[in-house]
XYZ file of C-alpha atoms in Angstrom:
675
model
C -4.328 -2.861 -38.551
C -3.446 -5.993 -40.358
C -0.105 -6.422 -41.037
C 1.881 -6.126 -37.816
C 3.389 -8.863 -36.719
C 4.585 -9.927 -32.671
C 7.764 -10.459 -32.127
C 9.636 -11.663 -29.177
C 12.382 -14.267 -28.641
C 13.506 -16.391 -25.890
C 16.856 -15.851 -25.850
C 19.486 -14.708 -23.444
C 18.422 -10.282 -23.757
C 15.944 -11.699 -20.469
C 19.154 -9.807 -18.817
C 19.333 -7.201 -20.796
C 18.651 -3.641 -18.663
C 15.108 -1.744 -19.536
C 14.881 -0.388 -22.872
C 18.165 -1.210 -23.927
C 16.522 -4.720 -24.852
C 18.063 -5.689 -28.515
C 15.404 -5.819 -31.362
C 12.451 -8.976 -31.089
C 13.241 -10.029 -34.250
C 16.863 -9.768 -34.875
C 16.992 -13.184 -34.544
C 15.911 -14.854 -37.574
C 14.606 -17.767 -36.166
C 11.715 -16.363 -34.147
C 9.024 -15.397 -36.715
C 6.601 -12.604 -35.215
C 2.589 -12.812 -35.893
C 0.694 -10.336 -37.501
C -2.475 -8.730 -36.122
C -6.420 -10.810 -38.086
C -8.697 -7.463 -36.143
C -8.749 -4.664 -34.649
C -8.679 -4.643 -31.173
C -11.918 -4.589 -29.522
C -12.801 -3.879 -25.713
C -15.329 -6.912 -24.099
C -17.054 -6.623 -21.399
C -16.611 -9.656 -20.140
C -19.361 -10.613 -17.648
C -19.334 -14.115 -17.364
C -15.625 -14.558 -17.072
C -16.309 -12.101 -13.800
C -18.942 -14.481 -12.181
C -15.624 -16.602 -10.857
C -17.497 -19.575 -8.694
C -17.923 -18.320 -5.931
C -15.885 -20.650 -2.719
C -17.296 -20.837 0.055
C -15.401 -19.102 2.619
C -16.847 -19.536 6.840
C -15.001 -16.162 7.389
C -13.024 -13.351 6.086
C -10.066 -12.338 7.823
C -8.614 -8.515 6.901
C -5.044 -7.525 7.694
C -4.214 -4.297 8.042
C -0.361 -4.342 7.278
C 0.483 -0.435 8.396
C 3.732 1.163 8.538
C 4.090 1.849 11.981
C 0.967 -0.604 13.441
C -0.939 -3.349 12.096
C -3.859 -5.430 12.761
C -6.684 -7.235 11.935
C -10.472 -7.705 12.331
C -12.977 -10.178 10.686
C -16.706 -11.194 9.558
C -17.749 -14.018 9.558
C -19.714 -14.602 6.127
C -23.073 -15.637 8.554
C -23.109 -12.270 10.056
C -21.981 -9.604 7.207
C -22.978 -6.667 9.599
C -21.003 -7.567 12.741
C -17.192 -7.146 12.261
C -14.717 -7.827 14.888
C -12.441 -6.081 15.730
C -9.083 -8.724 17.469
C -8.303 -9.081 21.050
C -6.393 -6.208 22.655
C -2.721 -7.186 22.640
C -0.433 -7.753 25.913
C 2.007 -4.696 26.228
C 0.541 -1.618 25.306
C 2.183 2.562 25.774
C 1.089 4.378 27.571
C -0.419 7.588 25.737
C -1.315 5.179 23.102
C -4.604 3.352 22.623
C -4.275 1.589 20.446
C -6.606 -1.662 19.287
C -3.457 -2.118 16.770
C -0.063 -3.616 17.911
C 3.142 -2.061 16.567
C 4.414 -3.174 13.511
C 7.882 -4.598 14.996
C 9.223 -7.773 14.170
C 11.955 -9.786 16.237
C 14.278 -12.412 14.966
C 16.854 -14.471 16.865
C 20.977 -14.293 16.027
C 20.174 -17.792 14.328
C 17.253 -15.769 11.979
C 14.334 -17.723 13.356
C 10.870 -15.640 14.114
C 10.938 -14.885 17.308
C 8.440 -12.254 18.310
C 6.136 -9.898 16.823
C 4.539 -6.067 18.343
C 5.116 -5.042 22.044
C 5.879 -8.310 22.679
C 9.084 -7.679 20.258
C 9.776 -4.779 21.392
C 9.677 -5.269 25.354
C 11.606 -8.656 24.953
C 14.270 -6.743 22.879
C 14.221 -3.585 25.180
C 15.099 -5.849 28.298
C 18.135 -7.573 26.173
C 21.140 -6.801 27.677
C 23.435 -4.587 25.413
C 25.711 -6.826 24.192
C 23.116 -9.580 23.587
C 20.836 -7.376 21.855
C 23.629 -6.666 19.120
C 22.841 -10.454 18.315
C 19.523 -10.025 17.880
C 17.784 -8.967 14.681
C 15.445 -6.409 15.285
C 12.956 -4.465 12.166
C 10.344 -1.716 12.666
C 8.708 0.376 9.781
C 10.245 -1.841 7.115
C 7.169 -1.579 5.241
C 8.514 1.925 3.839
C 11.140 -0.230 1.891
C 8.469 -1.447 -0.555
C 7.516 1.810 -1.695
C 10.700 3.802 -1.303
C 12.327 0.765 -3.404
C 11.905 1.408 -7.363
C 13.671 -2.022 -8.215
C 11.764 -3.838 -5.962
C 12.301 -8.367 -6.473
C 12.203 -11.249 -4.347
C 15.927 -10.533 -3.227
C 15.969 -7.359 -1.405
C 17.069 -6.852 1.185
C 16.053 -4.712 4.928
C 18.418 -3.856 7.777
C 17.552 -4.510 11.472
C 19.037 -2.125 14.064
C 21.885 -3.537 13.862
C 22.815 -2.985 10.741
C 22.083 -6.626 9.612
C 20.492 -6.958 6.433
C 17.840 -9.933 6.017
C 14.932 -10.975 2.994
C 12.204 -8.538 3.046
C 10.212 -11.598 1.578
C 11.029 -13.303 4.870
C 10.278 -10.653 7.331
C 7.293 -9.758 5.223
C 6.038 -13.757 4.945
C 7.061 -14.103 9.088
C 4.763 -11.296 10.067
C 1.379 -12.619 7.772
C 2.016 -15.450 9.053
C 1.642 -14.410 13.225
C -1.247 -12.744 12.006
C -2.447 -15.967 10.563
C -1.840 -17.793 13.426
C -3.570 -15.349 15.979
C -6.460 -14.699 14.110
C -6.958 -18.626 13.253
C -6.469 -19.473 17.188
C -8.968 -16.354 17.427
C -11.386 -17.734 15.692
C -10.996 -21.336 16.844
C -11.593 -20.359 20.416
C -14.219 -18.304 19.581
C -16.289 -21.066 17.225
C -14.871 -23.895 20.118
C -13.493 -25.914 17.105
C -10.370 -25.484 15.057
C -10.587 -23.082 12.374
C -8.760 -24.410 9.395
C -7.352 -21.560 6.749
C -8.866 -22.922 3.775
C -11.982 -21.372 5.376
C -10.822 -18.361 5.683
C -10.951 -15.393 3.188
C -8.073 -13.219 3.657
C -7.854 -9.251 2.039
C -4.117 -7.553 2.851
C -4.318 -4.054 2.506
C -2.392 -2.198 0.447
C -1.727 1.889 -0.464
C -3.030 2.483 -4.120
C 0.155 4.288 -4.577
C 1.975 1.498 -4.498
C 3.966 0.432 -7.949
C 2.715 -3.160 -9.154
C 6.024 -4.892 -7.974
C 5.209 -3.584 -3.811
C 1.687 -5.237 -4.071
C 2.766 -8.160 -6.133
C 5.277 -8.552 -3.746
C 2.736 -8.864 -0.865
C 0.752 -11.359 -2.808
C 4.018 -13.703 -2.400
C 4.765 -13.081 1.271
C 1.654 -14.320 1.972
C 1.786 -17.689 -0.322
C 4.982 -17.766 1.464
C 3.209 -17.058 4.892
C 0.393 -19.673 3.593
C -2.405 -17.845 3.610
C -3.151 -18.369 -0.097
C -1.608 -20.807 -2.707
C -1.158 -19.414 -6.539
C -3.254 -22.480 -7.748
C -5.858 -20.734 -4.956
C -4.825 -17.419 -5.954
C -9.257 -15.767 -5.181
C -8.694 -16.927 -1.368
C -6.703 -14.054 -0.747
C -7.384 -10.191 -1.664
C -5.503 -6.957 -1.911
C -7.480 -4.261 -0.948
C -6.202 -0.913 -1.629
C -6.599 1.600 1.645
C -7.900 4.137 0.653
C -10.831 2.307 -1.554
C -10.928 -0.029 2.200
C -11.818 3.614 3.560
C -14.403 4.335 1.185
C -16.376 1.244 1.243
C -16.366 1.856 5.071
C -17.515 5.567 4.837
C -20.469 4.722 2.900
C -21.751 3.186 6.363
C -21.322 5.340 8.124
C -23.937 6.604 10.673
C -23.720 10.593 11.929
C -23.095 9.675 15.310
C -20.090 7.705 14.163
C -17.819 10.459 12.853
C -17.392 14.363 13.668
C -17.779 17.028 11.135
C -14.601 19.520 10.922
C -16.377 22.117 8.914
C -20.168 22.286 9.755
C -21.787 25.021 11.483
C -24.812 22.842 11.961
C -24.806 20.761 15.210
C -22.988 16.921 14.575
C -23.262 15.130 17.651
C -24.773 17.519 19.439
C -21.818 20.372 19.321
C -21.663 23.083 16.817
C -19.396 23.731 14.475
C -18.148 26.888 16.855
C -17.148 24.399 19.679
C -13.079 24.123 19.152
C -12.461 21.079 17.067
C -10.008 19.821 20.296
C -13.285 20.099 22.469
C -15.564 18.040 19.624
C -12.591 15.107 19.551
C -11.807 15.202 22.918
C -15.774 14.212 23.407
C -16.030 11.995 20.839
C -12.720 9.977 22.364
C -14.693 9.336 25.341
C -17.210 8.062 23.606
C -15.300 6.036 21.982
C -13.576 5.397 25.614
C -16.697 4.305 26.836
C -17.288 1.434 23.917
C -13.879 0.447 23.627
C -14.852 -2.363 25.836
C -16.685 -4.230 22.765
C -14.378 -4.983 19.853
C -17.651 -5.668 17.861
C -18.941 -2.837 15.390
C -22.204 -3.260 14.098
C -22.657 -2.111 10.698
C -25.662 -1.790 9.708
C -26.890 -2.372 6.424
C -27.857 0.180 5.144
C -25.865 3.599 3.362
C -25.305 6.417 6.900
C -26.827 9.448 6.623
C -23.985 11.435 5.127
C -24.291 8.669 2.139
C -28.365 9.171 1.264
C -27.123 13.330 1.335
C -25.403 12.294 -2.410
C -26.818 11.760 -5.485
C -25.450 9.766 -8.321
C -22.750 11.407 -10.043
C -21.669 13.424 -7.209
C -17.843 13.064 -6.015
C -15.626 12.554 -2.642
C -12.231 12.181 -1.749
C -10.832 9.991 0.443
C -6.688 10.858 1.937
C -5.780 8.054 4.010
C -3.728 9.513 5.672
C -1.498 6.474 7.770
C 2.275 5.976 9.534
C 4.559 5.829 5.924
C 2.474 7.005 2.838
C -0.676 9.212 2.579
C -2.587 8.310 -0.543
C -5.495 10.316 -2.477
C -8.414 8.457 -4.137
C -10.991 10.306 -5.572
C -14.346 8.491 -6.126
C -17.906 9.043 -7.874
C -21.104 7.062 -6.551
C -23.086 5.318 -9.055
C -26.718 4.317 -8.149
C -28.676 2.638 -7.314
C -26.482 -0.159 -5.399
C -24.123 2.898 -4.987
C -21.139 1.398 -6.981
C -18.239 3.060 -6.982
C -16.085 4.352 -9.360
C -12.834 5.843 -9.044
C -12.476 9.251 -10.824
C -8.863 9.704 -10.514
C -5.727 7.579 -10.659
C -4.901 7.284 -6.694
C -1.390 9.847 -6.038
C 0.016 10.568 -2.826
C 3.542 9.876 -1.865
C 5.543 8.769 1.789
C 3.848 12.385 3.942
C 3.150 9.976 7.129
C 3.247 10.448 10.466
C 6.981 8.990 9.845
C 7.964 12.320 8.588
C 6.975 14.324 12.063
C 9.728 11.203 13.424
C 11.956 12.131 10.893
C 12.415 15.955 12.063
C 12.680 14.925 15.895
C 15.270 12.828 15.203
C 17.169 16.216 12.204
C 16.343 18.077 16.208
C 18.267 15.717 17.984
C 21.272 15.796 15.822
C 21.076 19.040 16.109
C 21.640 18.989 19.701
C 23.677 16.286 20.147
C 25.358 15.768 17.048
C 24.592 13.109 13.725
C 27.365 11.686 14.815
C 26.700 10.980 18.384
C 22.728 9.687 17.515
C 23.420 7.793 14.814
C 26.812 5.776 16.984
C 23.669 5.881 19.821
C 20.997 4.110 17.648
C 23.858 0.941 16.341
C 25.451 1.197 19.870
C 21.655 0.902 22.067
C 19.420 0.193 19.889
C 17.231 -1.074 22.325
C 17.364 2.302 24.378
C 16.594 4.613 21.006
C 13.863 3.007 20.637
C 12.359 3.547 24.150
C 13.513 7.546 22.557
C 11.322 6.915 20.285
C 8.199 5.837 21.821
C 8.534 8.196 24.452
C 8.311 10.730 21.501
C 5.580 8.525 20.087
C 2.902 9.511 22.864
C 4.052 13.953 23.219
C 3.402 13.637 19.303
C 0.132 12.166 19.641
C -0.273 15.273 22.725
C 0.928 17.714 20.126
C -2.382 20.028 19.421
C -3.028 23.689 18.107
C -3.996 25.777 21.104
C -1.746 23.416 23.625
C 0.329 26.129 25.430
C 2.386 24.017 27.834
C 5.708 22.116 26.706
C 5.639 19.089 26.555
C 8.438 16.868 28.147
C 10.322 13.785 26.801
C 12.520 11.416 29.122
C 15.546 10.501 27.875
C 16.870 7.423 28.833
C 19.376 7.083 31.507
C 21.575 5.247 28.943
C 21.345 8.123 26.433
C 22.608 10.664 28.981
C 25.618 7.975 30.212
C 26.844 7.723 27.014
C 26.376 10.859 25.627
C 28.438 11.476 28.532
C 30.608 9.248 27.999
C 30.836 9.884 24.105
C 31.169 13.415 24.404
C 33.330 14.359 27.697
C 30.087 16.667 28.819
C 26.181 16.471 30.119
C 23.201 16.257 28.032
C 22.606 19.343 30.018
C 25.588 21.412 28.490
C 24.569 20.265 25.274
C 21.653 22.157 25.796
C 23.275 24.865 26.686
C 25.307 25.646 24.025
C 22.884 24.425 21.098
C 20.884 27.475 19.756
C 17.907 25.744 19.833
C 15.982 27.869 21.943
C 12.614 25.711 22.627
C 13.606 23.338 23.895
C 15.375 23.427 27.464
C 16.446 20.552 30.042
C 14.430 19.611 33.038
C 15.611 18.335 36.238
C 14.136 15.565 35.895
C 16.646 14.465 32.912
C 13.277 15.583 30.291
C 13.961 17.409 27.370
C 11.052 20.327 27.444
C 9.859 20.849 24.697
C 7.478 24.548 23.580
C 4.311 23.746 21.986
C 5.953 25.710 19.035
C 8.607 23.716 18.864
C 6.556 20.199 18.453
C 4.100 21.863 15.677
C 7.477 22.773 14.119
C 8.269 18.999 13.653
C 4.839 18.382 12.162
C 5.016 21.470 9.134
C 7.226 19.935 6.807
C 4.689 16.597 6.464
C 1.585 18.587 6.682
C 2.348 20.869 4.757
C 3.535 18.172 1.792
C -0.299 16.692 2.633
C -1.146 20.230 2.015
C 0.402 21.221 -1.230
C -0.248 17.770 -2.915
C -4.399 17.893 -2.057
C -4.108 21.676 -3.378
C -2.947 19.832 -6.823
C -5.416 17.264 -6.857
C -7.990 19.792 -6.611
C -6.290 21.696 -9.514
C -7.459 18.677 -11.361
C -10.501 19.152 -13.316
C -11.897 15.615 -12.960
C -12.180 17.004 -8.933
C -13.450 20.571 -9.358
C -16.762 19.308 -7.979
C -15.713 17.061 -4.633
C -18.538 17.072 -2.207
C -16.843 15.285 1.451
C -13.135 15.244 2.211
C -12.503 12.134 3.991
C -10.233 12.056 6.677
C -9.101 8.975 7.375
C -5.643 7.099 8.922
C -3.833 6.609 12.432
C -2.513 10.188 11.480
C -5.735 11.877 10.908
C -6.256 11.631 14.731
C -3.496 14.382 14.857
C -5.579 17.800 15.488
C -2.883 19.865 13.537
C -3.332 17.573 10.045
C -6.709 18.443 10.977
C -6.533 21.768 11.454
C -4.615 22.443 8.500
C -7.108 21.049 5.789
C -9.961 21.686 7.591
C -8.503 25.755 7.170
C -7.247 25.167 3.564
C -10.381 23.477 2.547
C -13.360 24.096 4.490
C -14.525 26.186 2.041
C -14.463 24.271 -0.897
C -15.698 20.688 0.677
C -17.277 19.082 3.971
C -14.667 17.272 5.779
C -15.803 14.265 7.659
C -13.584 12.338 9.779
C -15.063 8.937 11.364
C -14.438 8.270 14.526
C -12.061 5.043 15.291
C -10.720 6.662 12.421
C -7.051 4.075 13.002
C -9.698 1.555 12.318
C -11.389 2.914 8.987
C -9.348 0.222 7.111
C -9.496 -2.262 8.769
C -13.252 -2.499 8.434
C -13.807 -1.590 5.801
C -11.194 -3.872 3.867
C -13.726 -6.228 5.840
C -16.596 -4.787 4.099
C -14.884 -5.360 0.901
C -13.456 -9.439 1.027
C -17.794 -10.103 2.353
C -18.026 -7.872 -0.807
C -15.160 -7.701 -3.719
C -17.746 -6.126 -6.166
C -18.051 -3.363 -4.721
C -15.733 -1.385 -6.396
C -16.887 -1.206 -10.601
C -14.472 0.928 -12.181
C -10.677 0.984 -11.623
C -7.892 3.425 -13.492
C -5.133 1.767 -14.774
C -2.324 2.727 -13.114
C 0.296 1.638 -16.140
C -0.115 1.504 -19.992
C 0.073 -2.047 -20.689
C 0.971 -3.013 -24.124
C 2.633 -6.469 -26.483
C 5.855 -5.688 -28.688
C 5.098 -6.132 -31.869
C 6.516 -5.834 -35.845
C 5.085 -3.058 -37.699
C 5.356 -2.897 -42.098
C 8.445 -0.767 -42.082
C 6.633 2.427 -43.585
C 9.564 4.665 -45.030
C 10.089 8.525 -43.808
C 7.567 6.854 -40.422
C 9.559 4.629 -39.038
C 13.337 5.429 -37.797
C 16.147 3.766 -39.770
C 17.397 1.852 -37.372
C 14.489 -0.572 -36.199
C 14.574 -1.209 -40.344
C 14.785 -5.181 -40.581
C 14.190 -7.409 -43.217
C 13.361 -10.602 -43.163
C 12.055 -13.396 -46.485
C 12.051 -9.581 -48.669
C 9.169 -8.446 -46.506
C 10.235 -4.747 -44.551
C 9.686 -4.625 -40.952
C 9.399 -1.981 -38.680
C 10.602 -3.978 -34.740
C 10.557 -3.882 -31.127
C 6.407 -1.687 -31.598
C 4.296 -1.197 -28.464
C 0.850 -2.014 -29.477
C -0.869 -0.579 -27.171
C -3.508 -2.981 -24.550
C -4.911 0.196 -21.779
C -3.358 3.271 -21.571
C -2.637 4.513 -17.967
C -5.006 6.149 -16.340
C -7.896 4.593 -18.417
C -10.717 2.993 -16.546
C -10.767 -0.011 -16.571
C -14.175 -1.836 -15.238
C -13.993 -4.943 -13.143
C -13.329 -7.860 -15.168
C -13.104 -6.631 -18.073
C -11.099 -8.294 -20.765
C -9.026 -6.675 -23.856
C -8.640 -9.073 -27.339
C -6.560 -9.302 -29.633
C -6.005 -11.556 -32.862
C -2.698 -11.957 -34.007
C -1.137 -14.573 -36.815
C 1.553 -16.354 -37.114
C 3.817 -15.454 -39.789
C 4.892 -18.434 -41.583
C 2.677 -21.403 -40.558
C 4.826 -23.684 -39.319
C 5.023 -21.746 -36.901
C 5.249 -23.856 -33.758
C 6.569 -21.428 -30.515
C 5.076 -18.218 -30.272
C 6.668 -15.989 -27.762
C 4.463 -12.759 -27.057
C 5.928 -10.349 -24.586
C 4.302 -8.012 -22.204
C 5.114 -4.406 -20.961
C 4.352 -1.419 -19.162
C 4.902 2.047 -18.754
C 3.834 4.997 -16.484
C 3.770 6.849 -19.619
C 1.094 7.335 -22.117
C 2.885 7.700 -25.032
C 4.832 4.871 -25.741
C 5.779 4.414 -29.630
C 8.503 1.395 -29.007
C 9.185 -1.098 -26.340
C 12.738 0.540 -26.177
C 11.775 3.952 -25.291
C 12.541 5.166 -21.649
C 10.757 3.827 -18.829
C 8.649 0.351 -20.717
C 9.382 -2.513 -19.126
C 8.425 -6.021 -19.708
C 6.162 -7.555 -17.183
C 5.335 -10.535 -18.843
C 6.005 -13.130 -21.797
C 3.133 -15.579 -23.207
C 4.593 -18.414 -24.726
C 2.247 -21.093 -26.737
C 4.399 -24.382 -27.437
C 2.153 -25.929 -30.281
C 4.421 -28.705 -31.076
C 2.769 -31.857 -31.269
C -0.571 -30.656 -32.645
C 1.067 -30.033 -36.389
C -0.932 -33.567 -37.062
C -3.984 -31.942 -37.337
C -4.501 -29.689 -40.332
C -3.654 -26.228 -39.857
C -5.744 -23.960 -41.095
C -4.373 -21.369 -43.774
C -4.483 -18.663 -41.493
C -3.801 -19.663 -37.739
C -5.317 -17.263 -34.826
C -3.798 -16.736 -32.069
C -6.124 -15.015 -29.265
C -4.552 -12.500 -26.190
C -6.684 -11.787 -23.620
C -5.089 -9.207 -21.079
C -7.728 -9.032 -17.856
C -8.009 -5.903 -15.982
C -9.615 -4.859 -12.694
C -8.426 -6.605 -9.480
C -5.537 -5.382 -7.996
C -3.655 -8.261 -10.314
C -3.572 -8.329 -14.032
C -3.863 -11.625 -15.569
C -2.875 -12.396 -19.308
C -3.561 -15.446 -21.854
C -2.883 -16.360 -25.569
C -5.115 -19.292 -27.239
C -4.444 -20.695 -30.229
C -7.882 -21.134 -31.414
C -7.254 -24.430 -33.855
C -6.590 -26.385 -30.855
C -7.596 -24.510 -28.470
C -4.495 -24.715 -26.186
C -3.684 -22.578 -24.357
C -1.336 -20.352 -22.026
C -1.974 -18.043 -18.905
C 0.637 -16.256 -16.941
C -0.214 -13.620 -14.318
C 2.021 -10.071 -15.055
C 5.124 -9.787 -12.669
C 6.901 -7.061 -12.163
C 9.390 -8.890 -9.519
C 10.851 -11.320 -11.952
C 11.950 -9.735 -14.918
């Protein structure tokens, strides 16, 4: 252990592509450092008790792919969770406390409106004027699908123009900030300051680190918090938030799909559909109240769980499906993440995409793509009409679903093709979609179910894979949460596939589960005790060169010593469990005591078996630069100790290097966006 040396330069190779770094120690001016001690993990609980700032209120923002919302709770009465005011606007067939995640910028690229207001305003613009305005929807998926996300990543508006993603996310968060502060001030009868608020923003657990960091940057830009005051903002993982809320459920607040016993007064032999209708009635009656009481107890279901019991949270939203496996740790019922979050882009958007493909088939891809650009507002209208019918799909439905085609669709199609929409439907070989004389597409229930199939199949297949894992073999419950969990077709598929392996539970106001859980998380962030590291982290070092063991191209001879360069010195492995606030320490010493600038580069990889920083998939994600100039007046000890610490656990990771002799230290947040 003691003959390794960390190398790293401050040279121009910062711009070199990943895993094609020139060796860190090739420039001889930069001598490295060698470890003094074997690595050890210190469970430093003291550092965990951060000076608790006093916030008056916790506001959680669920920034969703298709819809968004916020909820809040005053720290003085944490058992009351208030869901935001009803929004103006709203759609037939879609009752929702949340607002669509849509944003409109003026032709000068200034923020104009968000949600229903943005959609309605955009819709009422004259088609030629609308082309100048920038309308964006469902843009959150971009953070999941962009492999090389940076602060400069672009989004494309409906009119084809590009805008900076960071700007759009910041505008959206700023809008929520203003709405929430306004509502809080109205409630309190006095001006509410942002400094009184602890913010929680939820993100999918399967997002890669850069996307999580991106959200934080956008929040800083929106003024929710600042890098100096970073603990004012917590980034919460969506399924974790759901999991925290599910612990509080009372039996009358959920529907159990698999039970043979009566829950909520109806037995399992009633169809799932009937149960849901009753539950919906129950919710409708309670809708007037936006305040949810969370009893400060552990829910009945929860009280059946014993130490070590496992459950899966399936969070199915608009864009992604996130699966997390948690285990109970008693007595406090803290949660431990058992298996790192998995999932993928299998949200309800997949159903919209299938509908689009169906339209391609009937009317031609060339027409649909042209129509989207030329009549963007009418396209939005058509998708809204589809959305409300999509929510009416059910396994036992027998009557057809009608989707109104906007007049401009019918009109533009005739101009484009020279024949009518009706003619196109007759000519296309899609037999389960008919034209009705009221200007509607009439879809048979089978046709609608077919649109759901690919997405639901992906979710089921993913769950099957998860259930194969030894850690997941004895799961007691499966909680189905998120907006897409409202779909009876998905409920039925999950029930059919896994009902015999575990109990399947759906919280009643399933679309708000994450939002409420995020508020609870903000009130008590320590409730999640153990997470799995999504990546392997380490630093680049030099080792003594061993003939036959190390590849010859890594040999570097320096002052008569033979070194092996580019060695990846591991701090923590992917999928290793890390307790919140856990510190991993390493001690190094400069090879030359006279060395005054010490550079330690931090790397990450999705793989576990990393030997060299040049291995495929290894990315640089941080640099610790310790400048000791001006400290040489004091007697330098013969062996100078440089301690490197990495703190894991929160959704962010922090690294520190300390020169023990002078207590000079440098801190850095791991940065996935700027390398």
